[in-house]
CSV table of N, CA and C in Angstrom, one decimal:
chain,number,residue,atom,x,y,z
A,1,MET,N,51.7,178.8,47.0
A,1,MET,CA,51.7,180.2,47.5
A,1,MET,C,50.9,181.1,46.6
A,2,LYS,N,50.3,182.1,47.2
A,2,LYS,CA,49.5,183.0,46.5
A,2,LYS,C,50.2,184.3,46.4
A,3,TYR,N,50.3,184.8,45.1
A,3,TYR,CA,50.9,186.1,44.9
A,3,TYR,C,50.0,187.2,45.5
A,4,LYS,N,50.7,188.2,46.3
A,4,LYS,CA,50.0,189.3,46.9
A,4,LYS,C,50.3,190.6,46.3
A,5,ALA,N,51.6,190.9,46.1
A,5,ALA,CA,52.0,192.2,45.6
A,5,ALA,C,53.4,192.2,45.2
A,6,GLU,N,53.7,193.2,44.3
A,6,GLU,CA,55.1,193.5,44.0
A,6,GLU,C,55.5,194.6,44.9
A,7,ILE,N,56.5,194.4,45.7
A,7,ILE,CA,57.0,195.4,46.7
A,7,ILE,C,58.0,196.4,46.2
A,8,MET,N,58.9,195.9,45.3
A,8,MET,CA,59.9,196.7,44.7
A,8,MET,C,60.0,196.3,43.2
A,9,ASP,N,60.0,197.3,42.3
A,9,ASP,CA,60.3,197.0,40.9
A,9,ASP,C,61.8,197.2,40.7
A,10,GLU,N,62.2,197.0,39.4
A,10,GLU,CA,63.6,197.0,39.1
A,10,GLU,C,64.2,198.4,39.5
A,11,ALA,N,63.5,199.5,39.2
A,11,ALA,CA,64.0,200.8,39.5
A,11,ALA,C,64.2,201.0,41.0
A,12,MET,N,63.3,200.5,41.7
A,12,MET,CA,63.3,200.7,43.2
A,12,MET,C,64.5,199.8,43.8
A,13,VAL,N,64.7,198.6,43.2
A,13,VAL,CA,65.8,197.8,43.7
A,13,VAL,C,67.1,198.5,43.3
A,14,ASN,N,67.3,199.1,42.1
A,14,ASN,CA,68.5,199.7,41.7
A,14,ASN,C,68.8,201.0,42.6
A,15,ARG,N,67.7,201.7,42.9
A,15,ARG,CA,67.9,202.9,43.7
A,15,ARG,C,68.3,202.5,45.1
A,16,ALA,N,67.8,201.5,45.7
A,16,ALA,CA,68.1,201.0,47.0
A,16,ALA,C,69.6,200.6,47.0
A,17,LEU,N,70.1,199.9,46.0
A,17,LEU,CA,71.5,199.4,45.9
A,17,LEU,C,72.4,200.6,45.8
A,18,VAL,N,72.0,201.6,45.1
A,18,VAL,CA,72.9,202.8,45.0
A,18,VAL,C,73.0,203.5,46.3
A,19,ARG,N,71.8,203.6,47.0
A,19,ARG,CA,71.8,204.3,48.3
A,19,ARG,C,72.6,203.5,49.3
A,20,ILE,N,72.5,202.1,49.3
A,20,ILE,CA,73.4,201.3,50.2
A,20,ILE,C,74.8,201.5,49.9
A,21,ALA,N,75.2,201.6,48.6
A,21,ALA,CA,76.6,201.9,48.2
A,21,ALA,C,77.1,203.2,48.8
A,22,HIS,N,76.3,204.3,48.7
A,22,HIS,CA,76.6,205.6,49.3
A,22,HIS,C,76.8,205.5,50.8
A,23,GLU,N,75.9,204.7,51.5
A,23,GLU,CA,75.9,204.6,52.9
A,23,GLU,C,77.1,203.8,53.4
A,24,ILE,N,77.5,202.8,52.6
A,24,ILE,CA,78.7,202.0,53.0
A,24,ILE,C,80.0,202.9,52.9
A,25,ILE,N,80.1,203.7,51.8
A,25,ILE,CA,81.2,204.6,51.6
A,25,ILE,C,81.3,205.6,52.8
A,26,GLU,N,80.1,206.2,53.1
A,26,GLU,CA,80.1,207.2,54.1
A,26,GLU,C,80.4,206.7,55.5
A,27,ARG,N,79.8,205.5,55.9
A,27,ARG,CA,80.1,205.0,57.2
A,27,ARG,C,81.5,204.5,57.4
A,28,ASN,N,82.1,204.0,56.3
A,28,ASN,CA,83.5,203.5,56.3
A,28,ASN,C,84.6,204.6,55.9
A,29,LYS,N,84.1,205.8,55.7
A,29,LYS,CA,85.0,206.9,55.3
A,29,LYS,C,85.9,206.5,54.1
A,30,GLY,N,85.2,206.0,53.1
A,30,GLY,CA,85.9,205.6,51.9
A,30,GLY,C,85.8,204.1,51.7
A,31,THR,N,86.8,203.6,50.9
A,31,THR,CA,86.7,202.2,50.5
A,31,THR,C,88.0,201.4,50.8
A,32,SER,N,89.0,202.1,51.4
A,32,SER,CA,90.4,201.5,51.4
A,32,SER,C,90.5,200.2,52.1
A,33,ASN,N,89.6,199.8,53.1
A,33,ASN,CA,89.8,198.6,53.8
A,33,ASN,C,88.6,197.6,53.6
A,34,LEU,N,87.7,198.0,52.6
A,34,LEU,CA,86.5,197.2,52.4
A,34,LEU,C,86.6,196.0,51.5
A,35,CYS,N,85.8,195.0,51.8
A,35,CYS,CA,85.6,193.8,51.0
A,35,CYS,C,84.1,193.5,51.1
A,36,LEU,N,83.5,193.1,50.0
A,36,LEU,CA,82.1,192.6,50.1
A,36,LEU,C,82.1,191.1,49.9
A,37,ILE,N,81.2,190.5,50.7
A,37,ILE,CA,81.0,189.0,50.5
A,37,ILE,C,79.5,188.8,50.4
A,38,GLY,N,79.2,188.2,49.2
A,38,GLY,CA,77.8,187.9,48.9
A,38,GLY,C,77.5,186.5,49.4
A,39,ILE,N,76.3,186.3,50.1
A,39,ILE,CA,75.9,185.1,50.6
A,39,ILE,C,75.1,184.4,49.5
A,40,LYS,N,75.5,183.1,49.2
A,40,LYS,CA,74.8,182.4,48.1
A,40,LYS,C,73.4,182.2,48.4
A,41,SER,N,72.5,182.5,47.5
A,41,SER,CA,72.7,182.6,46.1
A,41,SER,C,72.5,184.1,45.7
A,42,ARG,N,71.4,184.7,46.1
A,42,ARG,CA,71.1,186.1,45.6
A,42,ARG,C,72.0,187.2,46.2
A,43,GLY,N,72.7,186.9,47.3
A,43,GLY,CA,73.6,187.9,47.9
A,43,GLY,C,74.8,188.1,47.0
A,44,ILE,N,75.1,187.1,46.2
A,44,ILE,CA,76.3,187.2,45.3
A,44,ILE,C,76.1,188.2,44.2
A,45,PRO,N,75.0,188.2,43.4
A,45,PRO,CA,74.8,189.2,42.4
A,45,PRO,C,74.5,190.6,43.1
A,46,LEU,N,73.9,190.6,44.2
A,46,LEU,CA,73.6,191.9,44.9
A,46,LEU,C,75.0,192.5,45.3
A,47,SER,N,75.9,191.7,45.8
A,47,SER,CA,77.2,192.2,46.3
A,47,SER,C,78.0,192.8,45.0
A,48,LYS,N,77.8,192.1,43.9
A,48,LYS,CA,78.5,192.6,42.7
A,48,LYS,C,77.9,193.9,42.2
A,49,ARG,N,76.6,194.0,42.3
A,49,ARG,CA,75.9,195.3,41.9
A,49,ARG,C,76.4,196.4,42.9
A,50,ILE,N,76.4,196.2,44.2
A,50,ILE,CA,76.9,197.2,45.1
A,50,ILE,C,78.3,197.6,44.8
A,51,ALA,N,79.2,196.6,44.5
A,51,ALA,CA,80.6,196.9,44.2
A,51,ALA,C,80.7,197.7,43.0
A,52,THR,N,79.9,197.5,42.0
A,52,THR,CA,79.9,198.3,40.7
A,52,THR,C,79.4,199.7,41.1
A,53,ASN,N,78.4,199.8,41.9
A,53,ASN,CA,77.9,201.2,42.3
A,53,ASN,C,79.0,201.9,43.1
A,54,ILE,N,79.7,201.3,44.0
A,54,ILE,CA,80.8,201.9,44.7
A,54,ILE,C,81.9,202.3,43.7
A,55,GLU,N,82.2,201.5,42.8
A,55,GLU,CA,83.3,201.8,41.8
A,55,GLU,C,82.9,203.1,41.0
A,56,LYS,N,81.6,203.2,40.6
A,56,LYS,CA,81.1,204.3,39.9
A,56,LYS,C,81.2,205.6,40.7
A,57,ILE,N,80.9,205.5,42.0
A,57,ILE,CA,80.9,206.6,42.9
A,57,ILE,C,82.3,207.1,43.3
A,58,GLU,N,83.2,206.1,43.7
A,58,GLU,CA,84.5,206.4,44.2
A,58,GLU,C,85.6,206.2,43.2
A,59,GLY,N,85.4,205.5,42.1
A,59,GLY,CA,86.4,205.2,41.2
A,59,GLY,C,87.4,204.2,41.7
A,60,THR,N,87.0,203.4,42.7
A,60,THR,CA,87.8,202.4,43.3
A,60,THR,C,87.1,201.0,43.2
A,61,LYS,N,87.8,200.0,42.7
A,61,LYS,CA,87.3,198.7,42.6
A,61,LYS,C,87.6,198.0,44.0
A,62,ILE,N,86.5,197.4,44.6
A,62,ILE,CA,86.8,196.7,45.8
A,62,ILE,C,86.5,195.2,45.6
A,63,ALA,N,87.2,194.4,46.4
A,63,ALA,CA,87.1,192.9,46.3
A,63,ALA,C,85.7,192.4,46.7
A,64,VAL,N,85.3,191.4,45.9
A,64,VAL,CA,84.0,190.8,46.2
A,64,VAL,C,84.2,189.3,46.3
A,65,GLY,N,83.7,188.7,47.4
A,65,GLY,CA,83.8,187.3,47.5
A,65,GLY,C,82.5,186.6,47.6
A,66,GLU,N,82.5,185.3,47.5
A,66,GLU,CA,81.2,184.5,47.6
A,66,GLU,C,81.3,183.6,48.7
A,67,LEU,N,80.2,183.4,49.4
A,67,LEU,CA,80.1,182.5,50.6
A,67,LEU,C,78.9,181.6,50.5
A,68,ASP,N,79.2,180.3,50.5
A,68,ASP,CA,78.1,179.3,50.6
A,68,ASP,C,78.0,178.9,52.1
A,69,ILE,N,76.9,179.2,52.8
A,69,ILE,CA,76.8,179.0,54.2
A,69,ILE,C,76.3,177.7,54.6
A,70,GLN,N,76.0,176.8,53.6
A,70,GLN,CA,75.4,175.5,53.9
A,70,GLN,C,76.1,174.8,55.0
A,71,HIS,N,77.4,174.8,55.0
A,71,HIS,CA,78.1,174.0,56.0
A,71,HIS,C,78.1,174.6,57.4
A,72,TYR,N,77.7,175.8,57.5
A,72,TYR,CA,77.7,176.5,58.8
A,72,TYR,C,76.3,176.7,59.4
A,73,ARG,N,75.3,176.2,58.8
A,73,ARG,CA,73.9,176.3,59.3
A,73,ARG,C,73.8,175.5,60.6
A,74,ASP,N,73.0,176.0,61.5
A,74,ASP,CA,72.8,175.3,62.8
A,74,ASP,C,71.5,174.5,62.7
A,75,ASP,N,70.8,174.5,61.6
A,75,ASP,CA,69.6,173.7,61.5
A,75,ASP,C,69.6,172.6,60.5
A,76,LEU,N,70.8,172.2,60.0
A,76,LEU,CA,70.9,171.2,59.1
A,76,LEU,C,70.6,169.8,59.7
A,77,SER,N,71.0,169.6,60.9
A,77,SER,CA,70.8,168.3,61.6
A,77,SER,C,69.3,167.9,61.6
A,78,GLU,N,68.4,168.9,61.5
A,78,GLU,CA,67.0,168.6,61.5
A,78,GLU,C,66.6,167.9,60.2
A,79,THR,N,67.3,168.1,59.1
A,79,THR,CA,66.9,167.5,57.9
A,79,THR,C,67.8,166.5,57.3
A,80,SER,N,69.1,166.5,57.8
A,80,SER,CA,70.1,165.5,57.3
A,80,SER,C,71.3,165.5,58.2
A,81,GLU,N,72.2,164.6,57.8
A,81,GLU,CA,73.4,164.5,58.6
A,81,GLU,C,74.3,165.8,58.3
A,82,LEU,N,75.0,166.3,59.3
A,82,LEU,CA,75.8,167.5,59.1
A,82,LEU,C,76.9,167.2,58.1
A,83,PRO,N,77.1,168.1,57.1
A,83,PRO,CA,78.2,168.0,56.2
A,83,PRO,C,79.5,168.4,56.9
A,84,THR,N,80.6,168.0,56.4
A,84,THR,CA,81.9,168.5,56.9
A,84,THR,C,82.1,169.9,56.4
A,85,ALA,N,82.4,170.8,57.4
A,85,ALA,CA,82.7,172.2,57.0
A,85,ALA,C,84.1,172.4,56.5
A,86,THR,N,84.1,173.0,55.3
A,86,THR,CA,85.4,173.4,54.8
A,86,THR,C,85.5,174.9,54.7
A,87,PRO,N,86.6,175.5,55.1
A,87,PRO,CA,86.7,176.9,55.1
A,87,PRO,C,86.5,177.5,53.8
A,88,PRO,N,85.8,178.6,53.7
A,88,PRO,CA,85.6,179.3,52.4
A,88,PRO,C,87.0,179.8,51.8
A,89,SER,N,87.1,179.8,50.5
A,89,SER,CA,88.3,180.4,50.0
A,89,SER,C,88.0,181.7,49.2
A,90,PHE,N,88.4,182.8,49.7
A,90,PHE,CA,88.2,184.0,49.0
A,90,PHE,C,89.5,184.4,48.3
A,91,GLU,N,89.3,185.3,47.3
A,91,GLU,CA,90.5,185.7,46.5
A,91,GLU,C,91.2,186.8,47.3
A,92,PHE,N,90.9,187.0,48.5
A,92,PHE,CA,91.5,188.0,49.4
A,92,PHE,C,91.5,187.5,50.8
A,93,ASP,N,92.4,188.1,51.6
A,93,ASP,CA,92.5,187.7,53.0
A,93,ASP,C,91.5,188.6,53.8
A,94,VAL,N,90.7,188.0,54.6
A,94,VAL,CA,89.7,188.7,55.3
A,94,VAL,C,90.3,189.3,56.6
A,95,THR,N,91.4,188.8,57.0
A,95,THR,CA,92.1,189.3,58.2
A,95,THR,C,92.3,190.8,58.2
A,96,GLY,N,91.8,191.5,59.2
A,96,GLY,CA,92.0,193.0,59.3
A,96,GLY,C,91.2,193.8,58.3
A,97,LYS,N,90.3,193.2,57.5
A,97,LYS,CA,89.5,193.9,56.6
A,97,LYS,C,88.1,194.3,57.2
A,98,ASP,N,87.5,195.3,56.7
A,98,ASP,CA,86.1,195.6,57.0
A,98,ASP,C,85.2,194.9,56.0
A,99,ILE,N,84.5,193.8,56.5
A,99,ILE,CA,83.8,193.0,55.6
A,99,ILE,C,82.3,193.4,55.6
A,100,ILE,N,81.7,193.5,54.4
A,100,ILE,CA,80.3,193.8,54.3
A,100,ILE,C,79.7,192.5,53.8
A,101,LEU,N,78.9,191.8,54.6
A,101,LEU,CA,78.1,190.7,54.2
A,101,LEU,C,76.9,191.2,53.5
A,102,VAL,N,76.5,190.6,52.3
A,102,VAL,CA,75.4,191.0,51.5
A,102,VAL,C,74.5,189.8,51.3
A,103,ASP,N,73.2,190.1,51.6
A,103,ASP,CA,72.2,189.0,51.3
A,103,ASP,C,70.9,189.7,50.9
A,104,ASP,N,69.9,188.9,50.4
A,104,ASP,CA,68.7,189.5,49.8
A,104,ASP,C,67.7,189.8,50.9
A,105,VAL,N,67.4,188.8,51.8
A,105,VAL,CA,66.3,189.0,52.8
A,105,VAL,C,66.9,188.6,54.2
A,106,LEU,N,66.6,189.5,55.2
A,106,LEU,CA,66.9,189.2,56.5
A,106,LEU,C,65.6,188.8,57.2
A,107,PHE,N,65.6,187.6,57.8
A,107,PHE,CA,64.4,187.1,58.4
A,107,PHE,C,64.7,186.7,59.8
A,108,THR,N,65.1,185.4,60.1
A,108,THR,CA,65.3,184.9,61.5
A,108,THR,C,66.7,185.3,62.0
A,109,GLY,N,67.7,185.5,61.1
A,109,GLY,CA,69.0,185.8,61.5
A,109,GLY,C,69.9,184.6,61.4
A,110,ARG,N,69.4,183.4,61.2
A,110,ARG,CA,70.2,182.2,61.2
A,110,ARG,C,71.2,182.2,60.0
A,111,THR,N,70.8,182.8,58.9
A,111,THR,CA,71.8,182.8,57.7
A,111,THR,C,72.9,183.7,58.1
A,112,VAL,N,72.6,184.9,58.7
A,112,VAL,CA,73.7,185.8,59.1
A,112,VAL,C,74.7,185.1,60.1
A,113,ARG,N,74.1,184.4,61.1
A,113,ARG,CA,75.0,183.7,62.1
A,113,ARG,C,75.9,182.7,61.3
A,114,ALA,N,75.4,182.0,60.4
A,114,ALA,CA,76.2,181.0,59.7
A,114,ALA,C,77.2,181.7,58.8
A,115,ALA,N,76.9,182.8,58.2
A,115,ALA,CA,77.8,183.6,57.4
A,115,ALA,C,79.0,184.1,58.2
A,116,ILE,N,78.6,184.7,59.4
A,116,ILE,CA,79.7,185.2,60.2
A,116,ILE,C,80.7,184.1,60.6
A,117,GLU,N,80.1,182.9,61.0
A,117,GLU,CA,81.0,181.8,61.3
A,117,GLU,C,81.8,181.4,60.1
A,118,GLY,N,81.3,181.4,58.9
A,118,GLY,CA,82.0,181.1,57.7
A,118,GLY,C,83.2,182.1,57.5
A,119,VAL,N,82.9,183.4,57.7
A,119,VAL,CA,84.0,184.4,57.5
A,119,VAL,C,85.1,184.2,58.5
A,120,PHE,N,84.7,183.9,59.8
A,120,PHE,CA,85.7,183.7,60.8
A,120,PHE,C,86.5,182.5,60.6
A,121,SER,N,86.0,181.5,59.9
A,121,SER,CA,86.8,180.3,59.6
A,121,SER,C,87.9,180.6,58.6
A,122,ALA,N,87.8,181.8,57.9
A,122,ALA,CA,88.8,182.1,56.9
A,122,ALA,C,89.8,183.2,57.4
A,123,GLY,N,89.5,183.7,58.6
A,123,GLY,CA,90.4,184.7,59.2
A,123,GLY,C,89.7,185.6,60.1
A,124,ARG,N,90.4,186.6,60.7
A,124,ARG,CA,89.8,187.5,61.6
A,124,ARG,C,89.7,188.9,61.1
A,125,PRO,N,88.4,189.3,60.6
A,125,PRO,CA,88.3,190.6,60.0
A,125,PRO,C,88.3,191.7,61.1
A,126,SER,N,88.5,192.9,60.7
A,126,SER,CA,88.5,194.0,61.7
A,126,SER,C,87.0,194.3,62.1
A,127,SER,N,86.1,194.2,61.1
A,127,SER,CA,84.7,194.4,61.4
A,127,SER,C,83.9,193.6,60.4
A,128,ILE,N,82.6,193.3,60.8
A,128,ILE,CA,81.7,192.7,59.8
A,128,ILE,C,80.4,193.5,59.9
A,129,GLN,N,80.0,194.0,58.8
A,129,GLN,CA,78.7,194.7,58.6
A,129,GLN,C,77.8,194.0,57.8
A,130,LEU,N,76.5,194.3,57.8
A,130,LEU,CA,75.5,193.6,57.0
A,130,LEU,C,74.7,194.5,56.2
A,131,ALA,N,74.6,194.2,54.9
A,131,ALA,CA,73.8,194.9,53.9
A,131,ALA,C,72.7,193.9,53.4
A,132,ILE,N,71.5,194.4,53.5
A,132,ILE,CA,70.3,193.5,53.2
A,132,ILE,C,69.4,194.3,52.2
A,133,LEU,N,68.9,193.6,51.2
A,133,LEU,CA,67.9,194.3,50.3
A,133,LEU,C,66.6,194.5,51.0
A,134,VAL,N,66.1,193.4,51.7
A,134,VAL,CA,64.8,193.5,52.4
A,134,VAL,C,64.9,192.9,53.8
A,135,ASP,N,64.5,193.7,54.8
A,135,ASP,CA,64.4,193.2,56.1
A,135,ASP,C,62.9,193.0,56.4
A,136,ARG,N,62.6,191.8,56.7
A,136,ARG,CA,61.1,191.5,56.9
A,136,ARG,C,60.8,191.2,58.4
A,137,GLY,N,61.8,191.3,59.3
A,137,GLY,CA,61.5,191.2,60.7
A,137,GLY,C,61.5,189.7,61.1
A,138,HIS,N,60.9,189.4,62.3
A,138,HIS,CA,60.8,188.1,62.9
A,138,HIS,C,62.1,187.4,63.3
A,139,ARG,N,63.0,188.2,63.9
A,139,ARG,CA,64.3,187.7,64.3
A,139,ARG,C,64.2,186.7,65.3
A,140,GLU,N,65.0,185.6,65.2
A,140,GLU,CA,65.2,184.6,66.2
A,140,GLU,C,66.5,184.8,66.9
A,141,LEU,N,67.4,185.5,66.3
A,141,LEU,CA,68.8,185.8,66.8
A,141,LEU,C,69.0,187.3,66.7
A,142,PRO,N,69.8,187.8,67.6
A,142,PRO,CA,69.9,189.3,67.8
A,142,PRO,C,70.8,190.0,66.7
A,143,PHE,N,70.3,190.0,65.5
A,143,PHE,CA,71.1,190.6,64.4
A,143,PHE,C,70.2,191.8,63.8
A,144,ARG,N,70.9,192.8,63.5
A,144,ARG,CA,70.3,194.0,62.8
A,144,ARG,C,71.2,194.4,61.6
A,145,ALA,N,70.6,194.7,60.5
A,145,ALA,CA,71.4,195.1,59.3
A,145,ALA,C,71.9,196.5,59.5
A,146,ASP,N,73.1,196.7,59.0
A,146,ASP,CA,73.7,198.1,59.0
A,146,ASP,C,73.1,198.9,57.8
A,147,TYR,N,72.8,198.2,56.7
A,147,TYR,CA,72.3,198.8,55.5
A,147,TYR,C,71.1,198.0,55.0
A,148,VAL,N,70.0,198.7,54.8
A,148,VAL,CA,68.7,198.1,54.5
A,148,VAL,C,68.1,198.8,53.3
A,149,GLY,N,67.8,198.0,52.2
A,149,GLY,CA,67.2,198.6,51.1
A,149,GLY,C,65.7,199.0,51.4
A,150,LYS,N,65.0,198.1,52.0
A,150,LYS,CA,63.6,198.3,52.4
A,150,LYS,C,63.2,197.5,53.5
A,151,ASN,N,62.5,198.1,54.5
A,151,ASN,CA,61.9,197.3,55.6
A,151,ASN,C,60.5,197.0,55.2
A,152,VAL,N,60.2,195.7,55.3
A,152,VAL,CA,58.8,195.2,54.9
A,152,VAL,C,58.3,194.4,56.0
A,153,PRO,N,57.5,195.0,56.9
A,153,PRO,CA,56.8,194.2,58.0
A,153,PRO,C,56.0,193.1,57.3
A,154,THR,N,56.2,191.8,57.7
A,154,THR,CA,55.4,190.7,57.2
A,154,THR,C,54.8,189.9,58.4
A,155,SER,N,53.9,189.0,58.0
A,155,SER,CA,53.4,188.0,59.0
A,155,SER,C,54.2,186.8,58.7
A,156,THR,N,54.2,185.9,59.6
A,156,THR,CA,55.0,184.6,59.4
A,156,THR,C,54.3,183.7,58.3
A,157,SER,N,53.1,184.1,57.9
A,157,SER,CA,52.4,183.3,56.9
A,157,SER,C,52.7,183.9,55.5
A,158,GLU,N,53.6,184.9,55.5
A,158,GLU,CA,53.9,185.5,54.2
A,158,GLU,C,55.4,185.2,53.8
A,159,MET,N,55.7,185.3,52.6
A,159,MET,CA,57.1,185.1,52.1
A,159,MET,C,57.5,186.2,51.2
A,160,ILE,N,58.7,186.6,51.3
A,160,ILE,CA,59.3,187.6,50.4
A,160,ILE,C,60.1,186.8,49.3
A,161,SER,N,60.0,187.2,48.1
A,161,SER,CA,60.8,186.5,47.0
A,161,SER,C,61.5,187.6,46.2
A,162,VAL,N,62.8,187.5,46.3
A,162,VAL,CA,63.7,188.5,45.5
A,162,VAL,C,64.0,187.9,44.2
A,163,HIS,N,63.8,188.6,43.1
A,163,HIS,CA,64.1,188.1,41.8
A,163,HIS,C,65.2,189.1,41.3
A,164,LEU,N,66.3,188.5,40.8
A,164,LEU,CA,67.4,189.3,40.2
A,164,LEU,C,67.6,188.8,38.7
A,165,SER,N,67.8,189.7,37.8
A,165,SER,CA,68.0,189.4,36.4
A,165,SER,C,69.1,188.4,36.2
A,166,GLU,N,70.2,188.4,37.0
A,166,GLU,CA,71.3,187.5,36.9
A,166,GLU,C,70.9,186.0,37.1
A,167,VAL,N,69.8,185.8,37.9
A,167,VAL,CA,69.4,184.5,38.4
A,167,VAL,C,68.0,184.2,37.8
A,168,ASP,N,67.1,185.1,37.8
A,168,ASP,CA,65.7,184.9,37.5
A,168,ASP,C,65.2,185.5,36.2
A,169,GLY,N,66.0,186.3,35.5
A,169,GLY,CA,65.6,186.9,34.3
A,169,GLY,C,64.8,188.2,34.5
A,170,GLU,N,64.5,188.6,35.7
A,170,GLU,CA,63.8,189.9,36.0
A,170,GLU,C,64.3,190.3,37.4
A,171,THR,N,64.2,191.6,37.6
A,171,THR,CA,64.6,192.2,38.9
A,171,THR,C,63.4,192.8,39.6
A,172,CYS,N,63.0,192.3,40.7
A,172,CYS,CA,61.9,192.8,41.5
A,172,CYS,C,61.8,192.0,42.8
A,173,VAL,N,61.0,192.5,43.7
A,173,VAL,CA,60.7,191.9,45.0
A,173,VAL,C,59.2,191.7,45.1
A,174,LYS,N,58.8,190.4,45.4
A,174,LYS,CA,57.4,190.1,45.5
A,174,LYS,C,57.0,189.5,46.8
A,175,LEU,N,55.8,189.7,47.2
A,175,LEU,CA,55.2,189.2,48.4
A,175,LEU,C,54.2,188.1,48.1
A,176,PHE,N,54.3,187.0,48.8
A,176,PHE,CA,53.4,185.9,48.6
A,176,PHE,C,52.8,185.5,49.9
A,177,GLN,N,51.6,184.9,49.9
A,177,GLN,CA,50.9,184.4,51.0
A,177,GLN,C,51.1,182.9,51.0
A,178,LYS,N,51.6,182.3,52.1
A,178,LYS,CA,51.7,180.8,52.1
A,178,LYS,C,50.3,180.2,52.3
A,179,LEU,N,50.1,179.1,51.6
A,179,LEU,CA,48.8,178.4,51.6
A,179,LEU,C,49.0,177.1,52.5
A,180,TYR,N,48.2,177.0,53.5
A,180,TYR,CA,48.4,175.8,54.4
A,180,TYR,C,47.4,174.8,54.1
């Protein structure tokens, strides 16, 4: 892949996550029924950052869970035998809660579909909302994020790469050109 540009630096990512935290609080009229669930892998540190921002704003700590969607993907059979799905275990009951799914990039929508299936395997939430750092378009399924850090129109020959200090040692969003 060929590097094209840095789309967001660390300050831009942090500002987007603070804005998303404010939007979540405003839309949900507070935090009383909220839980965040980060989609593995970069959605997990993003959900923790958003939760920290919400706590700074509201003075309320909200529950954060982690979800590995591997067992819920609809495209696994193309590459391997389907694994046995085991329900996720959160440290909170999702039933009746307003769940905010958090991920780094929204592309085709298949990850979101798998994550929703994973959440429903653990209980029946009151609502599920979606917070995304980068929406790059090209949806194959009819999903739209409720909270978006940045919309980045891309071609299918481009790739967005989110780097977070917790995982990658730096925080930024980069654009690459695929080489065929």
